[in-house]
Amino acid sequence: MSVIDLRSDTVTQPSAAMREAMLAAETGDDVYGEDPTVILLERRLAADLGFSAGMFVPSGTMSNLLALMAHCERGDEYIVGQQAHTYKYEGGGAAVLGSIQPQPIEMEADGTLDLARVEAAIKPDNFHFARSRLLALENTMHGKVLPLDYLAAARDFSHRHGLALHLDGARLYNAAVKLGCDACEITRHFDTVSVCLSKGLGAPVGSVLCGSEAFIAKARRLRKMVGGGMRQAGILAAAGLYALEHNIGRLADDHRRALQLGDELAALGFAVEPVQTNMVYVEMGEKAAALTAFCAQRGIRLTSATRLRLVTHMDLHDEHLPVVVNAFAEFAENMGRC
Ligand SMILES: *Cc1c(COP(=O)(O)O)cnc(C)c1O
């Protein structure tokens, strides 16, 4: 039985062509700064996003951690959404490893942080308080695209208050494709940006952190410190370069499939949230675990959160959609009967 995996867009297998690009990669020792393919990837992405420097790292978690640590000293704080990845899903790394205090803020339904709320959380310059240093946003946020005019407002706000502005752009290109703009139209509002190559872009490993030369130099020291210096990493960077060349435009297919899946599940009576990019959220309440078990028997892998997240990706094709929709339909019928 072939498996349909909707848990995340991280589950994709590197394609044959991507593996060939990896096999052919020119490599060197990247800790010495001598891996030509890593350098190419870092320069390419930094240039695409409008920054002077980039740094290849093993994961998005490390990329965000190094960004937070490079922006904030011990006893500084960063302001962040309550549901944001850097706050909620990264093991508290900024606090554990950077002695950086998070100041989480309740998020708005559209994935933004209300700037009046952020303003109220900024600490006065007084020795009683941590020093508010940084505002961190996420785009896409739970599959939602932050509006460009909001980003412009967040940039003006941050600069007015002496905060740096970081973007966790794990799915930056999903946002750009949805908006139909160049990614730099999004990133130009930020001081630093982290991008994942291993999500919808389909690379097996890797993220890139972009910022100024001075910022990246500082982050490079921190990368070594946390053990993220890799040697012949060009073999991985080649996958990232391949992904940037070939896998951005096709994100529109993931978005189209997510929209179709959302529409068809809604038509069956499921409580589907509006779909923007490659994520379909379905409120399953107490039936979540039963649905997950039901689908598992049919070769469909889901997480079992009550607010169920279905993620479309490169390895999910049109012919998989009716299989998923039929399983949900069958589940709904069974549930109706009991
Ligand atoms: C996946 C993800 C990360 C972290 O990436 P890893 O490579 O899994 O460490 C950061 N932010 C967001 C929004 C993500 O989805």
PDB file of C-alpha atoms in Angstrom, residues 4-308:
ATOM      1  CA  ILE A   4      -0.082   9.417   1.540  1.00  0.00           C
ATOM      2  CA  ASP A   5       1.622  11.585   4.137  1.00  0.00           C
ATOM      3  CA  LEU A   6      -0.147  14.843   4.975  1.00  0.00           C
ATOM      4  CA  ARG A   7       1.621  15.540   8.285  1.00  0.00           C
ATOM      5  CA  SER A   8       4.045  18.106   6.907  1.00  0.00           C
ATOM      6  CA  ASP A   9       5.841  19.373   3.814  1.00  0.00           C
ATOM      7  CA  THR A  10       9.068  18.145   5.429  1.00  0.00           C
ATOM      8  CA  VAL A  11       8.326  14.519   4.507  1.00  0.00           C
ATOM      9  CA  THR A  12       9.262  14.820   0.812  1.00  0.00           C
ATOM     10  CA  GLN A  13      11.938  12.609  -0.693  1.00  0.00           C
ATOM     11  CA  PRO A  14      14.711  14.247  -2.716  1.00  0.00           C
ATOM     12  CA  SER A  15      13.896  13.709  -6.391  1.00  0.00           C
ATOM     13  CA  ALA A  16      16.190  11.797  -8.750  1.00  0.00           C
ATOM     14  CA  ALA A  17      17.288  15.052 -10.423  1.00  0.00           C
ATOM     15  CA  MET A  18      18.013  16.639  -7.052  1.00  0.00           C
ATOM     16  CA  ARG A  19      20.093  13.624  -6.034  1.00  0.00           C
ATOM     17  CA  GLU A  20      22.044  13.931  -9.284  1.00  0.00           C
ATOM     18  CA  ALA A  21      22.775  17.580  -8.520  1.00  0.00           C
ATOM     19  CA  MET A  22      23.988  16.548  -5.063  1.00  0.00           C
ATOM     20  CA  LEU A  23      26.187  13.843  -6.531  1.00  0.00           C
ATOM     21  CA  ALA A  24      27.793  16.308  -8.926  1.00  0.00           C
ATOM     22  CA  ALA A  25      28.387  19.033  -6.335  1.00  0.00           C
ATOM     23  CA  GLU A  26      31.824  20.556  -6.031  1.00  0.00           C
ATOM     24  CA  THR A  27      32.754  20.568  -2.362  1.00  0.00           C
ATOM     25  CA  GLY A  28      35.368  21.862   0.069  1.00  0.00           C
ATOM     26  CA  ASP A  29      35.688  22.375   3.811  1.00  0.00           C
ATOM     27  CA  ASP A  30      32.999  24.923   4.645  1.00  0.00           C
ATOM     28  CA  VAL A  31      34.316  25.579   8.157  1.00  0.00           C
ATOM     29  CA  TYR A  32      37.356  26.993   6.333  1.00  0.00           C
ATOM     30  CA  GLY A  33      34.953  28.843   4.033  1.00  0.00           C
ATOM     31  CA  GLU A  34      36.145  26.716   1.107  1.00  0.00           C
ATOM     32  CA  ASP A  35      33.021  24.981  -0.139  1.00  0.00           C
ATOM     33  CA  PRO A  36      32.175  26.577  -3.493  1.00  0.00           C
ATOM     34  CA  THR A  37      28.641  25.173  -3.599  1.00  0.00           C
ATOM     35  CA  VAL A  38      27.780  26.447  -0.120  1.00  0.00           C
ATOM     36  CA  ILE A  39      29.192  29.863  -1.049  1.00  0.00           C
ATOM     37  CA  LEU A  40      27.109  29.851  -4.230  1.00  0.00           C
ATOM     38  CA  LEU A  41      23.922  29.005  -2.315  1.00  0.00           C
ATOM     39  CA  GLU A  42      24.564  31.647   0.350  1.00  0.00           C
ATOM     40  CA  ARG A  43      25.303  34.346  -2.239  1.00  0.00           C
ATOM     41  CA  ARG A  44      22.420  33.377  -4.455  1.00  0.00           C
ATOM     42  CA  LEU A  45      19.805  33.471  -1.715  1.00  0.00           C
ATOM     43  CA  ALA A  46      21.187  36.637  -0.092  1.00  0.00           C
ATOM     44  CA  ALA A  47      21.122  38.389  -3.479  1.00  0.00           C
ATOM     45  CA  ASP A  48      17.613  37.127  -4.295  1.00  0.00           C
ATOM     46  CA  LEU A  49      16.322  38.418  -0.963  1.00  0.00           C
ATOM     47  CA  GLY A  50      18.195  41.733  -1.004  1.00  0.00           C
ATOM     48  CA  PHE A  51      20.806  41.050   1.695  1.00  0.00           C
ATOM     49  CA  SER A  52      24.577  41.370   1.583  1.00  0.00           C
ATOM     50  CA  ALA A  53      25.297  37.998   3.214  1.00  0.00           C
ATOM     51  CA  GLY A  54      23.850  34.570   3.885  1.00  0.00           C
ATOM     52  CA  MET A  55      24.811  31.522   5.935  1.00  0.00           C
ATOM     53  CA  PHE A  56      23.888  27.894   5.345  1.00  0.00           C
ATOM     54  CA  VAL A  57      22.803  26.012   8.473  1.00  0.00           C
ATOM     55  CA  PRO A  58      21.507  22.483   9.099  1.00  0.00           C
ATOM     56  CA  SER A  59      18.002  23.476  10.219  1.00  0.00           C
ATOM     57  CA  GLY A  60      15.476  26.261  10.524  1.00  0.00           C
ATOM     58  CA  THR A  61      15.637  25.910  14.277  1.00  0.00           C
ATOM     59  CA  MET A  62      19.359  26.638  14.260  1.00  0.00           C
ATOM     60  CA  SER A  63      18.897  29.492  11.813  1.00  0.00           C
ATOM     61  CA  ASN A  64      16.320  31.197  14.053  1.00  0.00           C
ATOM     62  CA  LEU A  65      18.373  30.494  17.193  1.00  0.00           C
ATOM     63  CA  LEU A  66      21.493  32.073  15.702  1.00  0.00           C
ATOM     64  CA  ALA A  67      19.464  35.058  14.513  1.00  0.00           C
ATOM     65  CA  LEU A  68      18.021  35.598  17.990  1.00  0.00           C
ATOM     66  CA  MET A  69      21.440  35.201  19.603  1.00  0.00           C
ATOM     67  CA  ALA A  70      23.097  37.558  17.122  1.00  0.00           C
ATOM     68  CA  HIS A  71      20.418  40.220  17.635  1.00  0.00           C
ATOM     69  CA  CYS A  72      20.097  39.890  21.426  1.00  0.00           C
ATOM     70  CA  GLU A  73      22.613  39.793  24.260  1.00  0.00           C
ATOM     71  CA  ARG A  74      21.994  38.102  27.635  1.00  0.00           C
ATOM     72  CA  GLY A  75      19.145  39.873  29.407  1.00  0.00           C
ATOM     73  CA  ASP A  76      17.630  41.218  26.199  1.00  0.00           C
ATOM     74  CA  GLU A  77      14.188  40.136  25.088  1.00  0.00           C
ATOM     75  CA  TYR A  78      12.474  39.460  21.808  1.00  0.00           C
ATOM     76  CA  ILE A  79       8.784  39.988  21.146  1.00  0.00           C
ATOM     77  CA  VAL A  80       7.111  37.122  19.339  1.00  0.00           C
ATOM     78  CA  GLY A  81       3.744  35.496  18.675  1.00  0.00           C
ATOM     79  CA  GLN A  82       2.380  33.061  21.225  1.00  0.00           C
ATOM     80  CA  GLN A  83       2.039  30.372  18.500  1.00  0.00           C
ATOM     81  CA  ALA A  84       5.220  31.297  16.606  1.00  0.00           C
ATOM     82  CA  HIS A  85       7.690  28.550  15.807  1.00  0.00           C
ATOM     83  CA  THR A  86      10.663  30.386  17.342  1.00  0.00           C
ATOM     84  CA  TYR A  87       8.789  30.677  20.629  1.00  0.00           C
ATOM     85  CA  LYS A  88       6.756  27.494  20.861  1.00  0.00           C
ATOM     86  CA  TYR A  89       8.468  24.810  18.819  1.00  0.00           C
ATOM     87  CA  GLU A  90      12.204  25.317  19.207  1.00  0.00           C
ATOM     88  CA  GLY A  91      12.784  23.878  22.662  1.00  0.00           C
ATOM     89  CA  GLY A  92      13.072  27.288  24.270  1.00  0.00           C
ATOM     90  CA  GLY A  93      16.531  27.518  22.675  1.00  0.00           C
ATOM     91  CA  ALA A  94      16.840  31.302  22.842  1.00  0.00           C
ATOM     92  CA  ALA A  95      16.278  31.198  26.610  1.00  0.00           C
ATOM     93  CA  VAL A  96      18.336  28.052  27.224  1.00  0.00           C
ATOM     94  CA  LEU A  97      21.344  28.883  25.062  1.00  0.00           C
ATOM     95  CA  GLY A  98      21.139  32.664  24.663  1.00  0.00           C
ATOM     96  CA  SER A  99      19.716  33.834  28.014  1.00  0.00           C
ATOM     97  CA  ILE A 100      17.228  35.767  25.888  1.00  0.00           C
ATOM     98  CA  GLN A 101      13.822  36.357  27.422  1.00  0.00           C
ATOM     99  CA  PRO A 102      10.861  35.811  25.115  1.00  0.00           C
ATOM    100  CA  GLN A 103       7.909  38.198  25.381  1.00  0.00           C
ATOM    101  CA  PRO A 104       5.089  36.304  23.710  1.00  0.00           C
ATOM    102  CA  ILE A 105       2.067  38.230  22.398  1.00  0.00           C
ATOM    103  CA  GLU A 106      -1.375  36.839  21.563  1.00  0.00           C
ATOM    104  CA  MET A 107      -1.647  36.575  17.784  1.00  0.00           C
ATOM    105  CA  GLU A 108      -4.377  37.902  15.495  1.00  0.00           C
ATOM    106  CA  ALA A 109      -6.456  35.509  13.372  1.00  0.00           C
ATOM    107  CA  ASP A 110      -4.573  36.561  10.216  1.00  0.00           C
ATOM    108  CA  GLY A 111      -1.176  35.579  11.664  1.00  0.00           C
ATOM    109  CA  THR A 112      -0.054  39.145  12.399  1.00  0.00           C
ATOM    110  CA  LEU A 113       0.869  40.666  15.753  1.00  0.00           C
ATOM    111  CA  ASP A 114      -1.196  43.720  16.594  1.00  0.00           C
ATOM    112  CA  LEU A 115       1.362  46.521  16.769  1.00  0.00           C
ATOM    113  CA  ALA A 116      -0.491  48.321  19.576  1.00  0.00           C
ATOM    114  CA  ARG A 117      -0.165  45.134  21.645  1.00  0.00           C
ATOM    115  CA  VAL A 118       3.505  44.895  20.742  1.00  0.00           C
ATOM    116  CA  GLU A 119       3.986  48.538  21.726  1.00  0.00           C
ATOM    117  CA  ALA A 120       2.384  47.894  25.111  1.00  0.00           C
ATOM    118  CA  ALA A 121       4.867  45.046  25.710  1.00  0.00           C
ATOM    119  CA  ILE A 122       7.997  47.096  24.941  1.00  0.00           C
ATOM    120  CA  LYS A 123       9.826  47.692  28.222  1.00  0.00           C
ATOM    121  CA  PRO A 124      10.930  51.167  29.278  1.00  0.00           C
ATOM    122  CA  ASP A 125      14.685  51.728  29.441  1.00  0.00           C
ATOM    123  CA  ASN A 126      15.007  51.041  33.155  1.00  0.00           C
ATOM    124  CA  PHE A 127      17.138  48.548  35.093  1.00  0.00           C
ATOM    125  CA  HIS A 128      14.054  46.719  36.327  1.00  0.00           C
ATOM    126  CA  PHE A 129      13.370  45.364  32.872  1.00  0.00           C
ATOM    127  CA  ALA A 130      14.863  43.182  30.205  1.00  0.00           C
ATOM    128  CA  ARG A 131      15.886  45.237  27.173  1.00  0.00           C
ATOM    129  CA  SER A 132      13.362  44.912  24.326  1.00  0.00           C
ATOM    130  CA  ARG A 133      15.538  44.354  21.276  1.00  0.00           C
ATOM    131  CA  LEU A 134      13.807  42.464  18.554  1.00  0.00           C
ATOM    132  CA  LEU A 135      10.441  41.765  16.982  1.00  0.00           C
ATOM    133  CA  ALA A 136      10.142  38.354  15.302  1.00  0.00           C
ATOM    134  CA  LEU A 137       7.423  37.596  12.749  1.00  0.00           C
ATOM    135  CA  GLU A 138       6.603  34.417  10.842  1.00  0.00           C
ATOM    136  CA  ASN A 139       5.445  34.186   7.203  1.00  0.00           C
ATOM    137  CA  THR A 140       3.604  32.097   6.263  1.00  0.00           C
ATOM    138  CA  MET A 141       2.071  31.707   9.712  1.00  0.00           C
ATOM    139  CA  HIS A 142      -0.002  28.517   9.951  1.00  0.00           C
ATOM    140  CA  GLY A 143      -0.341  28.733   6.184  1.00  0.00           C
ATOM    141  CA  LYS A 144      -1.464  32.377   6.225  1.00  0.00           C
ATOM    142  CA  VAL A 145       0.325  35.108   4.310  1.00  0.00           C
ATOM    143  CA  LEU A 146       1.084  38.343   6.152  1.00  0.00           C
ATOM    144  CA  PRO A 147      -0.119  41.337   4.070  1.00  0.00           C
ATOM    145  CA  LEU A 148       2.659  43.443   2.521  1.00  0.00           C
ATOM    146  CA  ASP A 149       1.237  46.667   3.978  1.00  0.00           C
ATOM    147  CA  TYR A 150       1.369  45.077   7.423  1.00  0.00           C
ATOM    148  CA  LEU A 151       5.047  44.257   6.884  1.00  0.00           C
ATOM    149  CA  ALA A 152       5.732  47.875   5.915  1.00  0.00           C
ATOM    150  CA  ALA A 153       3.925  49.047   9.060  1.00  0.00           C
ATOM    151  CA  ALA A 154       5.866  46.537  11.198  1.00  0.00           C
ATOM    152  CA  ARG A 155       9.142  47.802   9.740  1.00  0.00           C
ATOM    153  CA  ASP A 156       8.307  51.460  10.461  1.00  0.00           C
ATOM    154  CA  PHE A 157       7.114  50.506  13.928  1.00  0.00           C
ATOM    155  CA  SER A 158      10.254  48.497  14.727  1.00  0.00           C
ATOM    156  CA  HIS A 159      12.596  51.191  13.557  1.00  0.00           C
ATOM    157  CA  ARG A 160      10.663  53.863  15.451  1.00  0.00           C
ATOM    158  CA  HIS A 161      11.085  51.825  18.640  1.00  0.00           C
ATOM    159  CA  GLY A 162      14.687  50.791  18.096  1.00  0.00           C
ATOM    160  CA  LEU A 163      13.795  47.123  17.586  1.00  0.00           C
ATOM    161  CA  ALA A 164      15.394  44.911  14.981  1.00  0.00           C
ATOM    162  CA  LEU A 165      12.940  42.950  12.806  1.00  0.00           C
ATOM    163  CA  HIS A 166      13.487  39.243  12.083  1.00  0.00           C
ATOM    164  CA  LEU A 167      11.446  37.027   9.785  1.00  0.00           C
ATOM    165  CA  ASP A 168      11.073  33.313  10.316  1.00  0.00           C
ATOM    166  CA  GLY A 169      10.481  32.698   6.626  1.00  0.00           C
ATOM    167  CA  ALA A 170      10.516  28.918   6.796  1.00  0.00           C
ATOM    168  CA  ARG A 171       7.810  29.094   4.096  1.00  0.00           C
ATOM    169  CA  LEU A 172       8.739  32.470   2.632  1.00  0.00           C
ATOM    170  CA  TYR A 173       8.353  31.213  -0.941  1.00  0.00           C
ATOM    171  CA  ASN A 174       4.842  29.931  -0.276  1.00  0.00           C
ATOM    172  CA  ALA A 175       3.974  33.492   0.730  1.00  0.00           C
ATOM    173  CA  ALA A 176       5.684  34.984  -2.336  1.00  0.00           C
ATOM    174  CA  VAL A 177       3.993  32.557  -4.738  1.00  0.00           C
ATOM    175  CA  LYS A 178       0.615  33.214  -3.142  1.00  0.00           C
ATOM    176  CA  LEU A 179       1.101  36.997  -3.439  1.00  0.00           C
ATOM    177  CA  GLY A 180       2.508  36.647  -6.955  1.00  0.00           C
ATOM    178  CA  CYS A 181       5.499  38.811  -6.033  1.00  0.00           C
ATOM    179  CA  ASP A 182       9.270  38.386  -5.797  1.00  0.00           C
ATOM    180  CA  ALA A 183      10.345  37.111  -2.390  1.00  0.00           C
ATOM    181  CA  CYS A 184      12.395  40.295  -1.913  1.00  0.00           C
ATOM    182  CA  GLU A 185       9.133  42.301  -1.857  1.00  0.00           C
ATOM    183  CA  ILE A 186       8.531  40.527   1.457  1.00  0.00           C
ATOM    184  CA  THR A 187      12.074  40.373   2.797  1.00  0.00           C
ATOM    185  CA  ARG A 188      12.967  44.012   2.089  1.00  0.00           C
ATOM    186  CA  HIS A 189      11.039  44.975   5.216  1.00  0.00           C
ATOM    187  CA  PHE A 190      13.250  42.856   7.498  1.00  0.00           C
ATOM    188  CA  ASP A 191      16.720  43.168   8.999  1.00  0.00           C
ATOM    189  CA  THR A 192      17.228  39.406   8.893  1.00  0.00           C
ATOM    190  CA  VAL A 193      15.418  36.447   7.363  1.00  0.00           C
ATOM    191  CA  SER A 194      15.587  32.683   7.835  1.00  0.00           C
ATOM    192  CA  VAL A 195      14.444  30.478   4.946  1.00  0.00           C
ATOM    193  CA  CYS A 196      13.951  26.690   5.002  1.00  0.00           C
ATOM    194  CA  LEU A 197      14.986  24.657   1.962  1.00  0.00           C
ATOM    195  CA  SER A 198      13.630  21.452   3.470  1.00  0.00           C
ATOM    196  CA  LYS A 199       9.920  22.337   3.570  1.00  0.00           C
ATOM    197  CA  GLY A 200       7.923  22.937   0.401  1.00  0.00           C
ATOM    198  CA  LEU A 201      11.114  23.430  -1.617  1.00  0.00           C
ATOM    199  CA  GLY A 202      11.865  19.734  -1.186  1.00  0.00           C
ATOM    200  CA  ALA A 203      15.545  19.668  -0.171  1.00  0.00           C
ATOM    201  CA  PRO A 204      16.506  17.004   2.378  1.00  0.00           C
ATOM    202  CA  VAL A 205      18.309  19.379   4.763  1.00  0.00           C
ATOM    203  CA  GLY A 206      19.119  22.998   5.295  1.00  0.00           C
ATOM    204  CA  SER A 207      18.139  26.567   5.910  1.00  0.00           C
ATOM    205  CA  VAL A 208      19.792  29.872   5.071  1.00  0.00           C
ATOM    206  CA  LEU A 209      19.989  32.890   7.364  1.00  0.00           C
ATOM    207  CA  CYS A 210      20.365  36.232   5.567  1.00  0.00           C
ATOM    208  CA  GLY A 211      21.379  39.652   6.877  1.00  0.00           C
ATOM    209  CA  SER A 212      24.140  42.237   6.728  1.00  0.00           C
ATOM    210  CA  GLU A 213      27.813  41.209   6.464  1.00  0.00           C
ATOM    211  CA  ALA A 214      28.428  42.180  10.104  1.00  0.00           C
ATOM    212  CA  PHE A 215      25.356  40.313  11.308  1.00  0.00           C
ATOM    213  CA  ILE A 216      26.247  37.138   9.438  1.00  0.00           C
ATOM    214  CA  ALA A 217      29.857  37.315  10.687  1.00  0.00           C
ATOM    215  CA  LYS A 218      28.518  37.325  14.241  1.00  0.00           C
ATOM    216  CA  ALA A 219      26.075  34.514  13.461  1.00  0.00           C
ATOM    217  CA  ARG A 220      28.912  32.465  11.910  1.00  0.00           C
ATOM    218  CA  ARG A 221      30.808  32.505  15.196  1.00  0.00           C
ATOM    219  CA  LEU A 222      27.636  31.379  16.977  1.00  0.00           C
ATOM    220  CA  ARG A 223      27.059  28.637  14.402  1.00  0.00           C
ATOM    221  CA  LYS A 224      30.458  27.159  15.225  1.00  0.00           C
ATOM    222  CA  MET A 225      29.688  27.450  18.918  1.00  0.00           C
ATOM    223  CA  VAL A 226      26.463  25.419  18.692  1.00  0.00           C
ATOM    224  CA  GLY A 227      28.090  22.797  16.493  1.00  0.00           C
ATOM    225  CA  GLY A 228      26.552  23.834  13.197  1.00  0.00           C
ATOM    226  CA  GLY A 229      29.814  24.160  11.258  1.00  0.00           C
ATOM    227  CA  MET A 230      29.708  21.510   8.539  1.00  0.00           C
ATOM    228  CA  ARG A 231      32.548  20.362   6.324  1.00  0.00           C
ATOM    229  CA  GLN A 232      31.844  19.222   2.719  1.00  0.00           C
ATOM    230  CA  ALA A 233      28.345  20.645   3.036  1.00  0.00           C
ATOM    231  CA  GLY A 234      28.198  21.482  -0.666  1.00  0.00           C
ATOM    232  CA  ILE A 235      26.593  18.115  -1.207  1.00  0.00           C
ATOM    233  CA  LEU A 236      23.616  19.459   0.794  1.00  0.00           C
ATOM    234  CA  ALA A 237      23.813  23.003  -0.553  1.00  0.00           C
ATOM    235  CA  ALA A 238      23.536  21.556  -4.079  1.00  0.00           C
ATOM    236  CA  ALA A 239      20.101  20.245  -3.141  1.00  0.00           C
ATOM    237  CA  GLY A 240      19.181  23.720  -1.919  1.00  0.00           C
ATOM    238  CA  LEU A 241      20.375  25.342  -5.144  1.00  0.00           C
ATOM    239  CA  TYR A 242      18.438  22.780  -7.153  1.00  0.00           C
ATOM    240  CA  ALA A 243      15.353  23.555  -5.070  1.00  0.00           C
ATOM    241  CA  LEU A 244      15.652  27.302  -5.702  1.00  0.00           C
ATOM    242  CA  GLU A 245      16.050  26.682  -9.436  1.00  0.00           C
ATOM    243  CA  HIS A 246      13.249  24.179  -9.878  1.00  0.00           C
ATOM    244  CA  ASN A 247      10.832  24.026  -6.985  1.00  0.00           C
ATOM    245  CA  ILE A 248       9.559  27.535  -6.318  1.00  0.00           C
ATOM    246  CA  GLY A 249       7.031  27.931  -9.146  1.00  0.00           C
ATOM    247  CA  ARG A 250       5.514  24.530  -8.475  1.00  0.00           C
ATOM    248  CA  LEU A 251       4.431  25.617  -4.971  1.00  0.00           C
ATOM    249  CA  ALA A 252       1.351  26.957  -6.780  1.00  0.00           C
ATOM    250  CA  ASP A 253       0.368  23.297  -7.381  1.00  0.00           C
ATOM    251  CA  ASP A 254       0.563  22.608  -3.642  1.00  0.00           C
ATOM    252  CA  HIS A 255      -1.643  25.646  -3.008  1.00  0.00           C
ATOM    253  CA  ARG A 256      -4.176  24.567  -5.637  1.00  0.00           C
ATOM    254  CA  ARG A 257      -4.359  21.057  -4.154  1.00  0.00           C
ATOM    255  CA  ALA A 258      -4.759  22.407  -0.622  1.00  0.00           C
ATOM    256  CA  LEU A 259      -7.599  24.641  -1.806  1.00  0.00           C
ATOM    257  CA  GLN A 260      -9.302  21.726  -3.548  1.00  0.00           C
ATOM    258  CA  LEU A 261      -8.872  19.478  -0.522  1.00  0.00           C
ATOM    259  CA  GLY A 262     -10.261  22.190   1.748  1.00  0.00           C
ATOM    260  CA  ASP A 263     -13.285  22.758  -0.516  1.00  0.00           C
ATOM    261  CA  GLU A 264     -14.082  19.064  -0.792  1.00  0.00           C
ATOM    262  CA  LEU A 265     -13.760  18.429   2.949  1.00  0.00           C
ATOM    263  CA  ALA A 266     -15.925  21.475   3.673  1.00  0.00           C
ATOM    264  CA  ALA A 267     -18.535  20.090   1.261  1.00  0.00           C
ATOM    265  CA  LEU A 268     -18.572  16.907   3.375  1.00  0.00           C
ATOM    266  CA  GLY A 269     -19.410  19.035   6.419  1.00  0.00           C
ATOM    267  CA  PHE A 270     -15.962  19.273   8.018  1.00  0.00           C
ATOM    268  CA  ALA A 271     -15.090  22.550   9.757  1.00  0.00           C
ATOM    269  CA  VAL A 272     -12.349  23.758   7.395  1.00  0.00           C
ATOM    270  CA  GLU A 273     -10.573  27.089   7.911  1.00  0.00           C
ATOM    271  CA  PRO A 274     -10.053  29.262   4.808  1.00  0.00           C
ATOM    272  CA  VAL A 275      -7.044  27.967   2.842  1.00  0.00           C
ATOM    273  CA  GLN A 276      -4.368  30.355   1.577  1.00  0.00           C
ATOM    274  CA  THR A 277      -1.265  28.295   0.809  1.00  0.00           C
ATOM    275  CA  ASN A 278      -0.333  24.644   1.386  1.00  0.00           C
ATOM    276  CA  MET A 279      -2.059  24.038   4.708  1.00  0.00           C
ATOM    277  CA  VAL A 280      -5.612  22.935   5.383  1.00  0.00           C
ATOM    278  CA  TYR A 281      -6.753  23.254   8.992  1.00  0.00           C
ATOM    279  CA  VAL A 282      -9.769  21.206  10.057  1.00  0.00           C
ATOM    280  CA  GLU A 283     -11.332  21.523  13.500  1.00  0.00           C
ATOM    281  CA  MET A 284     -11.843  17.886  14.549  1.00  0.00           C
ATOM    282  CA  GLY A 285     -12.421  18.327  18.280  1.00  0.00           C
ATOM    283  CA  GLU A 286     -12.631  15.013  20.128  1.00  0.00           C
ATOM    284  CA  LYS A 287     -12.841  13.012  16.876  1.00  0.00           C
ATOM    285  CA  ALA A 288      -9.252  13.819  15.927  1.00  0.00           C
ATOM    286  CA  ALA A 289      -7.643  10.647  17.292  1.00  0.00           C
ATOM    287  CA  ALA A 290     -10.342   8.424  15.753  1.00  0.00           C
ATOM    288  CA  LEU A 291      -9.898  10.067  12.350  1.00  0.00           C
ATOM    289  CA  THR A 292      -6.135   9.677  12.492  1.00  0.00           C
ATOM    290  CA  ALA A 293      -6.448   5.966  13.324  1.00  0.00           C
ATOM    291  CA  PHE A 294      -9.115   5.487  10.618  1.00  0.00           C
ATOM    292  CA  CYS A 295      -6.941   7.150   7.988  1.00  0.00           C
ATOM    293  CA  ALA A 296      -3.804   5.285   9.083  1.00  0.00           C
ATOM    294  CA  GLN A 297      -5.552   2.016   8.206  1.00  0.00           C
ATOM    295  CA  ARG A 298      -6.037   3.386   4.708  1.00  0.00           C
ATOM    296  CA  GLY A 299      -2.411   4.445   4.273  1.00  0.00           C
ATOM    297  CA  ILE A 300      -3.042   8.126   5.007  1.00  0.00           C
ATOM    298  CA  ARG A 301      -0.783   9.631   7.647  1.00  0.00           C
ATOM    299  CA  LEU A 302      -2.135  12.533   9.694  1.00  0.00           C
ATOM    300  CA  THR A 303      -1.158  14.197  12.937  1.00  0.00           C
ATOM    301  CA  SER A 304      -3.791  13.832  15.649  1.00  0.00           C
ATOM    302  CA  ALA A 305      -4.161  17.433  16.816  1.00  0.00           C
ATOM    303  CA  THR A 306      -7.743  18.512  17.475  1.00  0.00           C
ATOM    304  CA  ARG A 307      -7.080  21.392  15.080  1.00  0.00           C
ATOM    305  CA  LEU A 308      -5.909  19.007  12.400  1.00  0.00           C
TER     306      LEU A 308
END
